[in-house]
Short mmCIF file of C-alpha atoms in Angstrom, two decimals:
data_model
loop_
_atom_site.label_atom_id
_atom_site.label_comp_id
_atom_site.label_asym_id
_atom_site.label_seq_id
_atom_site.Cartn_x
_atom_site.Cartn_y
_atom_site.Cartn_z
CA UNK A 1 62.60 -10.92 43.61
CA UNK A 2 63.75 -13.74 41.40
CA UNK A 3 61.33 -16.74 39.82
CA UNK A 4 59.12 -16.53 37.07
CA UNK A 5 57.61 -12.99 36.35
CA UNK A 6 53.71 -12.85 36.67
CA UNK A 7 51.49 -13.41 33.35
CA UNK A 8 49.22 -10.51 32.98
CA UNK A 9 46.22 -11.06 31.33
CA UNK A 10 44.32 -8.83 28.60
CA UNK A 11 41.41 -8.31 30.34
CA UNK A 12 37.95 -10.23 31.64
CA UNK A 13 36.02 -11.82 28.28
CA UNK A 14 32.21 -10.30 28.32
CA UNK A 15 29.59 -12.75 29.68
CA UNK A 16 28.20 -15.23 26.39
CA UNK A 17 30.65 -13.09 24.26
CA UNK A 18 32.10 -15.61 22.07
CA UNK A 19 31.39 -16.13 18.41
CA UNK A 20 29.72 -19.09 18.44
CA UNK A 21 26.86 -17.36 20.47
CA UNK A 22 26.63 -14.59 18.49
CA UNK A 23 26.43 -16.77 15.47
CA UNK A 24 23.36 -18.44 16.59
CA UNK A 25 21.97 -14.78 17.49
CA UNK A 26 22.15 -13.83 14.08
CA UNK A 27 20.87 -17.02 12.69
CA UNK A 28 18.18 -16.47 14.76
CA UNK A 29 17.63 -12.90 13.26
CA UNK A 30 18.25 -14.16 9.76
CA UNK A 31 15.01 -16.80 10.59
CA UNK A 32 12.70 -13.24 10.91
CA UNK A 33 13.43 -13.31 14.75
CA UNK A 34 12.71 -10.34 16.79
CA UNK A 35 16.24 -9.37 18.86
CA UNK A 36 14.59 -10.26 21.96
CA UNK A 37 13.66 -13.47 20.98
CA UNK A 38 16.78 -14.34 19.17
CA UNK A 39 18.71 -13.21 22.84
CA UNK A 40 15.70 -15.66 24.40
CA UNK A 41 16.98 -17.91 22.03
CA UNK A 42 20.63 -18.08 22.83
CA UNK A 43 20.63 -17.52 26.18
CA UNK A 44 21.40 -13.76 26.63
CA UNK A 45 19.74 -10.99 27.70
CA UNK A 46 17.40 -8.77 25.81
CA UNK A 47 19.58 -6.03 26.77
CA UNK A 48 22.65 -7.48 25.34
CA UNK A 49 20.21 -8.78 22.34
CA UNK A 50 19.01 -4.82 21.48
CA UNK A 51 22.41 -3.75 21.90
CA UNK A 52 24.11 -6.71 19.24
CA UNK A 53 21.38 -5.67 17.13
CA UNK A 54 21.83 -1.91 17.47
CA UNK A 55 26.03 -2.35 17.28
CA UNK A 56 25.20 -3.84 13.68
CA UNK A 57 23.09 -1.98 12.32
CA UNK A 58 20.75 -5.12 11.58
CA UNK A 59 23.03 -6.64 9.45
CA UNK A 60 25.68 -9.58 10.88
CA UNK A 61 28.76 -8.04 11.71
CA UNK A 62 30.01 -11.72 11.30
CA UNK A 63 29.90 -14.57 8.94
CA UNK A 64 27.42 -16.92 9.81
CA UNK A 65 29.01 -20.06 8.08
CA UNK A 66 29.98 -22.66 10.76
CA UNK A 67 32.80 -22.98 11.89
CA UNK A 68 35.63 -25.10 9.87
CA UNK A 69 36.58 -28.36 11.81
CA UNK A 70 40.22 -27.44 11.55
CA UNK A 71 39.30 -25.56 14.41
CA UNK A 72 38.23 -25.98 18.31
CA UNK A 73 34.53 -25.61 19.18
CA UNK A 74 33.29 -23.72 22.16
CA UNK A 75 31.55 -27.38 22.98
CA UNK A 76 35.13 -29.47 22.86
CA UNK A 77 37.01 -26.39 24.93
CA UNK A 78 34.00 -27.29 27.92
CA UNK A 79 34.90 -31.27 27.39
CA UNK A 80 38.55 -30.01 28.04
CA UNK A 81 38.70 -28.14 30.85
CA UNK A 82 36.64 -31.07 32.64
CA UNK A 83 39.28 -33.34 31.99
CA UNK A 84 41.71 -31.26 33.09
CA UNK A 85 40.09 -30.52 36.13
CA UNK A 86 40.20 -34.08 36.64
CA UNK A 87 43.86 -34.26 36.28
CA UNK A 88 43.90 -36.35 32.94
CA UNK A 89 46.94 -35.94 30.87
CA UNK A 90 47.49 -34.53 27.79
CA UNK A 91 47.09 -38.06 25.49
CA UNK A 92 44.11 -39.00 27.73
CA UNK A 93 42.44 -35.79 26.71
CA UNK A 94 43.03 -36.09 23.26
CA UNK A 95 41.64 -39.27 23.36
CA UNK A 96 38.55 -38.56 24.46
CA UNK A 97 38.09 -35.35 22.61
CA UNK A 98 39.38 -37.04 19.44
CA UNK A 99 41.96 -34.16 18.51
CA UNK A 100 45.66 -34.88 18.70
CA UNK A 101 48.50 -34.23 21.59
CA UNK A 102 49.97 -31.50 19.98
CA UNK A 103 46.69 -29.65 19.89
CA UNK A 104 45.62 -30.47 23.23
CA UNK A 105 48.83 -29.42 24.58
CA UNK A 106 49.16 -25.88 22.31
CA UNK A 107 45.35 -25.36 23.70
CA UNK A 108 46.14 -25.85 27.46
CA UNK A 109 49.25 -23.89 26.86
CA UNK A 110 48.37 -20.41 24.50
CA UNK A 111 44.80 -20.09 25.91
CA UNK A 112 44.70 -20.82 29.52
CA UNK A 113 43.25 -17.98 31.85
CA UNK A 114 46.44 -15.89 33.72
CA UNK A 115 43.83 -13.93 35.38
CA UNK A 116 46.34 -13.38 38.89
CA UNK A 117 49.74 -14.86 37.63
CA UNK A 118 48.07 -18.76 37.68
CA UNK A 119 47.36 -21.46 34.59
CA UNK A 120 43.80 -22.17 34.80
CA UNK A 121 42.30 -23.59 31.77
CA UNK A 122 38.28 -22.36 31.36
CA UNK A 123 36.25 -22.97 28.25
CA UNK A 124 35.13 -19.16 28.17
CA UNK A 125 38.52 -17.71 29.05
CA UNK A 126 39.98 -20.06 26.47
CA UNK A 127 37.56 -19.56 23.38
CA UNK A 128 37.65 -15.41 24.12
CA UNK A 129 41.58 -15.94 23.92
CA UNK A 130 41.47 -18.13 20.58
CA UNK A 131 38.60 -15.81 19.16
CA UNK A 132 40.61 -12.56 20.12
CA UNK A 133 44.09 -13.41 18.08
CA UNK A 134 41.95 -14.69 15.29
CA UNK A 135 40.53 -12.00 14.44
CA UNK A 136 41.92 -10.24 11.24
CA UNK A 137 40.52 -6.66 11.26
CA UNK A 138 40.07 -5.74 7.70
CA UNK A 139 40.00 -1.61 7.56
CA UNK A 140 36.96 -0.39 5.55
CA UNK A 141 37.68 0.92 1.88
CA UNK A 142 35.66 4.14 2.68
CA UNK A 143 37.59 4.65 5.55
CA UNK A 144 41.16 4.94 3.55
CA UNK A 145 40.24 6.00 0.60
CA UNK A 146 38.75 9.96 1.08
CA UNK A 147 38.19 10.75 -2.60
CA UNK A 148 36.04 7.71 -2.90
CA UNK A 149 34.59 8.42 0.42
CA UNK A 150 33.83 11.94 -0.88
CA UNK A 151 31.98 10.86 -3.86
CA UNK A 152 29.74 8.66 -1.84
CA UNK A 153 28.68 10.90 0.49
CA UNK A 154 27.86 13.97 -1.90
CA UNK A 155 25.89 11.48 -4.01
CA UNK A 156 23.63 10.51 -0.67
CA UNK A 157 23.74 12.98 1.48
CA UNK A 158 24.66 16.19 -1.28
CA UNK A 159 22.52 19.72 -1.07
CA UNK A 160 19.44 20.25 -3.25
CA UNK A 161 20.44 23.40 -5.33
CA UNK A 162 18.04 25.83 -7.10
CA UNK A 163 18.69 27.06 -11.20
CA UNK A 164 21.65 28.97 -10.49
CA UNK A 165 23.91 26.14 -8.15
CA UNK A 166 22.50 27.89 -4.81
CA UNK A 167 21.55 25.19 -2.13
CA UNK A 168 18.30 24.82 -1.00
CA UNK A 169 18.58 23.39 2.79
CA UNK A 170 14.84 21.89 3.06
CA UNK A 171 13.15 21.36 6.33
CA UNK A 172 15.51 21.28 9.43
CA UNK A 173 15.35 17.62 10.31
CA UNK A 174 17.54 16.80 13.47
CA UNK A 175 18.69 13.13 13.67
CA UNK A 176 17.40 11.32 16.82
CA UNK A 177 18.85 7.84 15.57
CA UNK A 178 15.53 6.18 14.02
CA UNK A 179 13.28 6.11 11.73
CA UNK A 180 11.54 9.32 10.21
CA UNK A 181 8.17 9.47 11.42
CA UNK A 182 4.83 9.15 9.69
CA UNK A 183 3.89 12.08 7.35
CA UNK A 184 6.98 14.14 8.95
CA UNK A 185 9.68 16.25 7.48
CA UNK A 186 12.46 13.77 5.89
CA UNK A 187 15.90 15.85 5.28
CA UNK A 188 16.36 16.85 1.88
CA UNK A 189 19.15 15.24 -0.29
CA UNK A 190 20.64 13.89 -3.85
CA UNK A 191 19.14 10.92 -2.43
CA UNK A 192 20.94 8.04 -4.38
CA UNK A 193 20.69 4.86 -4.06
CA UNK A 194 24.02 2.46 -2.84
CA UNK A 195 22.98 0.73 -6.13
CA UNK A 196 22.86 3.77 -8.34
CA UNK A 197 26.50 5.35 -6.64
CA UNK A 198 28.12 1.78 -7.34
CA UNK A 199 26.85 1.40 -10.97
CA UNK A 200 27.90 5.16 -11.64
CA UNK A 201 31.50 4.71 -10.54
CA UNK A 202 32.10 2.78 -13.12
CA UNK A 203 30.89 5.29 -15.74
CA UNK A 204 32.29 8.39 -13.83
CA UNK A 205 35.89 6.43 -13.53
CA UNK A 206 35.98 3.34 -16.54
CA UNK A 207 39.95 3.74 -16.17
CA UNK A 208 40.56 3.99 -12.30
CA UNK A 209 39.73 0.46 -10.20
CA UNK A 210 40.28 2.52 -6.90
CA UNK A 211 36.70 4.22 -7.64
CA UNK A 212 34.85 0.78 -7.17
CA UNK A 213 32.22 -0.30 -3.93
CA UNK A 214 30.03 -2.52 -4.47
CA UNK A 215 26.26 -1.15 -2.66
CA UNK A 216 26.73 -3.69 -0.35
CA UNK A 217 29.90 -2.23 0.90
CA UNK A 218 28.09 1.02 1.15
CA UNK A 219 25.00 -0.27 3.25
CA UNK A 220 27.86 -2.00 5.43
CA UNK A 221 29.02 1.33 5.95
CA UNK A 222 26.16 3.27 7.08
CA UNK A 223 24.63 0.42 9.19
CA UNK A 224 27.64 -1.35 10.80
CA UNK A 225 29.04 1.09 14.22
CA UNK A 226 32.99 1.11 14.22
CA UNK A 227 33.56 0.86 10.87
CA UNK A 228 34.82 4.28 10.68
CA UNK A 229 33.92 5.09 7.20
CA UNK A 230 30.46 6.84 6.86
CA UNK A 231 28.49 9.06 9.74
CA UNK A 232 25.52 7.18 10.51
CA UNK A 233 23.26 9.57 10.30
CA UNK A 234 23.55 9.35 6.60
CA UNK A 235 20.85 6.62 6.43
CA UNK A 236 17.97 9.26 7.03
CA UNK A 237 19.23 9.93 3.02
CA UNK A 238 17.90 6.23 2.34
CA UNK A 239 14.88 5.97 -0.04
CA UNK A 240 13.74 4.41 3.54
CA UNK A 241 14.79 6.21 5.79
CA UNK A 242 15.77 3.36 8.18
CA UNK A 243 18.04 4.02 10.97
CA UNK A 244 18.42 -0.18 11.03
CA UNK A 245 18.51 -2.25 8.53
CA UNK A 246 15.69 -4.62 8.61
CA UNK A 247 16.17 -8.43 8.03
CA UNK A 248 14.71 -10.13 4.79
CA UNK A 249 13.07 -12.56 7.04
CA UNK A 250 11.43 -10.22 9.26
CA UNK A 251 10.01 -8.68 6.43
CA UNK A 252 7.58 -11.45 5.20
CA UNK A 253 6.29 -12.38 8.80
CA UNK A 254 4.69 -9.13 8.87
CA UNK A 255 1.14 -10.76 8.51
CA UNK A 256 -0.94 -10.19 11.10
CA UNK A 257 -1.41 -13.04 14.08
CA UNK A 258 -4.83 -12.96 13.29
CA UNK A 259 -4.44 -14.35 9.45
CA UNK A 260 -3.64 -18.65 9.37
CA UNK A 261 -3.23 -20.39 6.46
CA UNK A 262 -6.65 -21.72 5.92
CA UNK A 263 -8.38 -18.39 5.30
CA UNK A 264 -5.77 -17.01 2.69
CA UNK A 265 -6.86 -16.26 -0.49
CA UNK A 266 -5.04 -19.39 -2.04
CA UNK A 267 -7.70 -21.60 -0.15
CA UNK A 268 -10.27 -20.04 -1.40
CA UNK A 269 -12.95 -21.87 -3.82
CA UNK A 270 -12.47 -21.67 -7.40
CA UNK A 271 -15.97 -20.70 -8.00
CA UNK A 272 -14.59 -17.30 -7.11
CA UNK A 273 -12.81 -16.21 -9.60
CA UNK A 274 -15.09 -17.27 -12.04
CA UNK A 275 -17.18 -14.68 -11.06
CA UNK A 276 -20.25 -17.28 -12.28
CA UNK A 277 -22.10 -17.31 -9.04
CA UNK A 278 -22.74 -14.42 -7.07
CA UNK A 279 -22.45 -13.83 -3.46
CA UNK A 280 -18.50 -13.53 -3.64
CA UNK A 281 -18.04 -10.17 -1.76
CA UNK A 282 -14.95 -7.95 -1.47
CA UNK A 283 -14.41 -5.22 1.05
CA UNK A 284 -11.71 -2.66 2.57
CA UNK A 285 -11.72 0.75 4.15
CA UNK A 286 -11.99 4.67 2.47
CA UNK A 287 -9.56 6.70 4.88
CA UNK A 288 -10.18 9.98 5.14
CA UNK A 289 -9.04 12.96 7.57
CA UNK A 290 -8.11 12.55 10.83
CA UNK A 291 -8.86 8.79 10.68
CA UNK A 292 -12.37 8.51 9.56
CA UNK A 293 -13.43 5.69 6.98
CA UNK A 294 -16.34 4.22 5.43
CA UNK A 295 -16.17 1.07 4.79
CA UNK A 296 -16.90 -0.61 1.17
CA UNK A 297 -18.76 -4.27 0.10
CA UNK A 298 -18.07 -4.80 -3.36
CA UNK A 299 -20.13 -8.42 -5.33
CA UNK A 300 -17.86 -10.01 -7.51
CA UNK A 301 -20.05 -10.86 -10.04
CA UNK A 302 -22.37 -8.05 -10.61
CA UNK A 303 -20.34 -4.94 -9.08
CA UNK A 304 -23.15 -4.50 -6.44
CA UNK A 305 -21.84 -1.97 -4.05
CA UNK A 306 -23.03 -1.52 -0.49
CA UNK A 307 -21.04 1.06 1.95
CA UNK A 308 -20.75 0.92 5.72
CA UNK A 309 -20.69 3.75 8.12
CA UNK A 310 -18.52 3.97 10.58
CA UNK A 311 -18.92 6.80 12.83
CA UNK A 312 -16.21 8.25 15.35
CA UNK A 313 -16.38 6.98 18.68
CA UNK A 314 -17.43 8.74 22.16
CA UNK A 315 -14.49 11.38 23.20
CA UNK A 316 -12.38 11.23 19.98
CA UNK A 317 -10.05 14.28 19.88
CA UNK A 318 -11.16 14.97 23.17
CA UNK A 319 -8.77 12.99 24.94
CA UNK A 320 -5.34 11.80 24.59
CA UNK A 321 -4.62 8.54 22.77
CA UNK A 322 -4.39 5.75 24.64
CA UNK A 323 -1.85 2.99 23.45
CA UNK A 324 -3.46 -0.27 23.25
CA UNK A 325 -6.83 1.21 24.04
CA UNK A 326 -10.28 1.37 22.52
CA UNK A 327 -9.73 3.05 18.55
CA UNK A 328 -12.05 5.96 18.90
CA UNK A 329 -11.60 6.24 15.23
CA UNK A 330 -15.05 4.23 14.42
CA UNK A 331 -13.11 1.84 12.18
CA UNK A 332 -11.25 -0.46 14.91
CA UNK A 333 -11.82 -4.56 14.55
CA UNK A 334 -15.23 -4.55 16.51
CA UNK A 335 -16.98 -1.87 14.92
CA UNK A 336 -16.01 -3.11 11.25
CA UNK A 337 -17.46 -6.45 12.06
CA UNK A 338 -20.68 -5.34 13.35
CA UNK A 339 -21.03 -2.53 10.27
CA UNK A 340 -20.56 -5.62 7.91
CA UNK A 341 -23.07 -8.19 9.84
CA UNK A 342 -25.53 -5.42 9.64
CA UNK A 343 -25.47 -5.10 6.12
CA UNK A 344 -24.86 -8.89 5.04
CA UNK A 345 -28.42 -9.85 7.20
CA UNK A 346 -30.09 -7.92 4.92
CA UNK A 347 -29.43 -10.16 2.01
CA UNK A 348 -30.84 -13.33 1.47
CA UNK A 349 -28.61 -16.32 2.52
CA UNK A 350 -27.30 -17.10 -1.19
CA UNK A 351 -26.03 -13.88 -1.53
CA UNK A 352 -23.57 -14.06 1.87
CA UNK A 353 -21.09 -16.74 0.33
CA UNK A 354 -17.49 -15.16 0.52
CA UNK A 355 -16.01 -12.01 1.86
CA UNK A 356 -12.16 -11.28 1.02
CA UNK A 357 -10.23 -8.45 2.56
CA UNK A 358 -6.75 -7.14 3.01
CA UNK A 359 -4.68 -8.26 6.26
CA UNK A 360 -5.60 -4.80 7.82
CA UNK A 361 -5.91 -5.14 11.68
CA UNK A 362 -9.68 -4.00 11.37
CA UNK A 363 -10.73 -7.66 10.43
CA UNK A 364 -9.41 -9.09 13.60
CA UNK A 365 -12.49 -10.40 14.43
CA UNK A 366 -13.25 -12.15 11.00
CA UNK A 367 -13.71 -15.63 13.45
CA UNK A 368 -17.22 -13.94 14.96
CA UNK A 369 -18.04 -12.39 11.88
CA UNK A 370 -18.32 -16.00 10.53
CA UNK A 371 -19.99 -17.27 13.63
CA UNK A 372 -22.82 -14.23 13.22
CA UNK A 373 -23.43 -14.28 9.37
CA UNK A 374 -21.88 -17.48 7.84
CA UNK A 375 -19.85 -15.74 5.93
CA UNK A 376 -16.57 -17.57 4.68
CA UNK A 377 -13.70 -14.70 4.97
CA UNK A 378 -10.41 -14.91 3.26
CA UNK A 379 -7.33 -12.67 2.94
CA UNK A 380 -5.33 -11.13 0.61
CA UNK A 381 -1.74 -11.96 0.16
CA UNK A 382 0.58 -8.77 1.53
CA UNK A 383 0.83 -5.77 -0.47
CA UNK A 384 -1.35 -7.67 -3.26
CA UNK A 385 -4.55 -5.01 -4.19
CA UNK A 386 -5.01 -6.68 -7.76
CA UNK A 387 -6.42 -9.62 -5.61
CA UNK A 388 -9.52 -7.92 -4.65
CA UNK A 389 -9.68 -5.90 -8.08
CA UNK A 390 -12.84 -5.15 -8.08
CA UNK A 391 -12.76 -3.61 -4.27
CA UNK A 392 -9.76 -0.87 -5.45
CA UNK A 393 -11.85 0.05 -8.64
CA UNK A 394 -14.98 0.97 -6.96
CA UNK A 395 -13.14 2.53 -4.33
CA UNK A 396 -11.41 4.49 -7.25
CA UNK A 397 -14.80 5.68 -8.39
CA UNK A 398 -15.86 6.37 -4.89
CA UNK A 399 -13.49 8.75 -4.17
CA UNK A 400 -15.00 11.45 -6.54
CA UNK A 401 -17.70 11.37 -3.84
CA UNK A 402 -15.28 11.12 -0.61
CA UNK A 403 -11.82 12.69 -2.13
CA UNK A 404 -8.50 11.75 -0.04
CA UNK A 405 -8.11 14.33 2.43
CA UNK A 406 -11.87 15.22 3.71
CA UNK A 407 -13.43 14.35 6.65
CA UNK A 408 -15.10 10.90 5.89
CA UNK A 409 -17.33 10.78 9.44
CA UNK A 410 -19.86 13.68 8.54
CA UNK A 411 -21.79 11.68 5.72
CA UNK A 412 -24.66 9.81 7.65
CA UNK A 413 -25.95 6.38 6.71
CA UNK A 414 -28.71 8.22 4.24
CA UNK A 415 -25.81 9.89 2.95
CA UNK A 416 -24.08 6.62 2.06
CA UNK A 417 -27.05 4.72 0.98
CA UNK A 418 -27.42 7.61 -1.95
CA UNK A 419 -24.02 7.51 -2.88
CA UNK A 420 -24.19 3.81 -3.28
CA UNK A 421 -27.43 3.68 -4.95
CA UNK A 422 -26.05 6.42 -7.52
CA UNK A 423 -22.92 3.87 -8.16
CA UNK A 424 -25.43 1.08 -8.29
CA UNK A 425 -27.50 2.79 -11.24
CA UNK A 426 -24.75 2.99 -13.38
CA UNK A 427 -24.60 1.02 -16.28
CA UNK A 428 -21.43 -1.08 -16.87
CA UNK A 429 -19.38 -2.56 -19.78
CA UNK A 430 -18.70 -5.55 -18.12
CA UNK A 431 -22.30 -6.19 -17.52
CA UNK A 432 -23.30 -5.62 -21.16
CA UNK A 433 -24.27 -1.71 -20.00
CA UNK A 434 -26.77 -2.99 -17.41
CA UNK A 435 -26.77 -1.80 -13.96
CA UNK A 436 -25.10 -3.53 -10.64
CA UNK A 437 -28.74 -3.02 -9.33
CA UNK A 438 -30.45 -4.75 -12.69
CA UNK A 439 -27.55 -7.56 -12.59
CA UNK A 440 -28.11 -8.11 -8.42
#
């Protein structure tokens, strides 16, 4: 058989494969996406979304600067191969695309689909063939370097020894590829930081530059799959235990749907924090065993304390849990509001100004709580308990009453009324030693 022998091609490129796409689907992540919505996004599937996510360990496996213009985008490749379909020539195309001959011609030439011996030129075929010789596969410095690699891993992942150098296994903690559980076993380890490995090198080995990694390098490591350097399962020896690495973004839109920007704390009135007229409540939740709580109203100004019961629900612990059903605990979003309208009504209508609270879930209904008692509610920033100051002291001193770890839900209301007239009789330095009750 003579003539020209057939091309063979390296394969089919993946459906929305190419960089570009997966460039937007990590912008998308780095914007506090979800990886559903960043596949939404980009037009992918969640499936292929999870498993980009999953493949990277939350972290871009790419860099997410755009493309230089030295280069052909995905965008000009389409305007190509439509003018080729058309028959145009090779200076009409680069005309119109505005890039010269010679690159129009190399382009038709090196990355044209030979998918069954023929030229075709396709955008997709095209960008997976410029995409797949420009990559430059940089091997891992864990991955060639074992002594370092060693070091890393005993200061992570290293056994817990006893007095004498024997090791002490801890709990037996299989790895099932996320996240330890609440209030579960976590496996026991040296348990260093990437930080505190990388800083130590240096002190370890001042004279030998092959004993540096940066931490970043190290998270890189553990998170990123095919990087060949350390065994995933090492991130369960993470001060966090996450089996993904969660984005920085993602992180601060974990306020709850039910908090907007007009009932955070910031626009709250200033006659607040002067603590000159009172009425300015603050409140949160006791948690106890087993989910029970009591719930606490602390008055800015005078320390008045009134506490909310919050009894356990019909058929709690007496049948299974029910995702997304009604929180038999006593202390779910309806139950809270209508313990805290209760007590408000009893207080004349000067003394129901402001209530702020944490972002916990049990406030949901904060909208009808206004509606029923007039009483302007505003939220705490996240993870900021020196906002509602007041609120965590009291709850301090009411936990020599109701200590962590005791069933909260067998006080009764006269149970809670003593315990709150008791704090309320105590005389105060910040009131001059008079009581909350004399100052209310």
């Amino acid at each position: 058989m003579t003539g020209r022998p057939a091309l063979r091609s390296p394969g089919r490129p993946g459906v929305n494969e190419h960089r570009e796409v997966r460039r937007q689907f990590w912008l998308r992540i780095a914007e506090g996406l979800s990886s559903e919505e960043a596949a939404a996004a980009c037009g992918v599937s969640q499936p292929v979304g999870g498993r980009w996510f999953r493949q990277g360990g939350g972290m871009p496996p790419l860099s997410l600067a755009p493309l230089s213009g030295r280069y052909l985008s995905f965008a000009e490749r389409e305007e190509i191969a439509l003018l080729k379909a058309q028959d145009k020539g090779v200076r009409e195309i680069s005309r119109a695309v505005g890039r010269d001959a010679s690159t129009i011609s190399r382009e038709l030439r090196r990355n044209a689909a030979t998918r069954g011996g023929r030229i075709d030129y396709r955008a997709v075929n095209a960008q997976w063939h410029a995409e797949r010789r420009g990559r430059r596969p940089k091997v891992a410095k864990l991955a060639v370097n074992e002594r370092l690699r060693d070091y890393v891993q005993e200061r992570l992942a290293g056994a817990i020894t006893d007095g004498e150098g024997r090791p002490i296994p801890g709990p037996n903690v299989p790895w099932k590829g996320r996240r330890h559980g609440r209030r579960a076993d976590r496996r026991w380890g040296t348990a260093w930081s990437p930080e505190q490995i990388s800083r130590r090198l240096r002190r370890d080995f001042p004279d030998d530059e092959s004993m540096r990694i940066s931490h970043e390098a190290i998270y890189q490591a553990l998170y990123v799959q095919g990087r060949g350097a350390l065994r995933r399962e090492l991130t369960a020896c993470l001060r966090t235990g996450r089996a993904l690495r969660a984005p920085r973004a993602r992180t601060r839109r974990r306020g709850k749907h039910f908090v907007s920007p007009e009932v955070m704390i910031s626009q709250r009135p200033p006659e607040v924090a002067d603590r000159a007229i009172p009425g300015h409540w603050e409140g949160d939740l006791i948690i106890g065993l087993e989910k029970s709580a009591i719930g606490t109203l602390v008055e800015r100004t005078t320390r008045f304390t009134m506490l909310l019961h919050l009894p356990r629900m019909e058929g709690h612990g007496q049948q299974p849990v029910v995702k997304n059903g009604p929180p038999l605990a006593g202390h779910g979003a309806e139950a809270v509001r209508d313990a805290i309208a209760e007590q408000i009504l009893t207080l004349p209508e000067q003394l129901r100004r402001s209530l702020t609270w944490d972002q916990g879930a049990e406030m949901a209904q904060h909208v009808q709580l206004r509606l029923d008692t007039g009483l302007d509610v505003y939220f705490c920033d996240p993870h900021s308990p020196w906002q509602r100051g007041t609120n965590e002291n009291t709850n301090g001193l009411l936990r020599q009453y109701f200590p962590k770890g005791t069933d909260l839900s067998r006080h009764t209301v006269s149970d809670l009324n003593a315990i709150a007239a008791a704090l309320n009789g105590r005389p105060r330095k910040m009131l001059e030693w008079k009581t909350p009750a004399e100052a209310f």
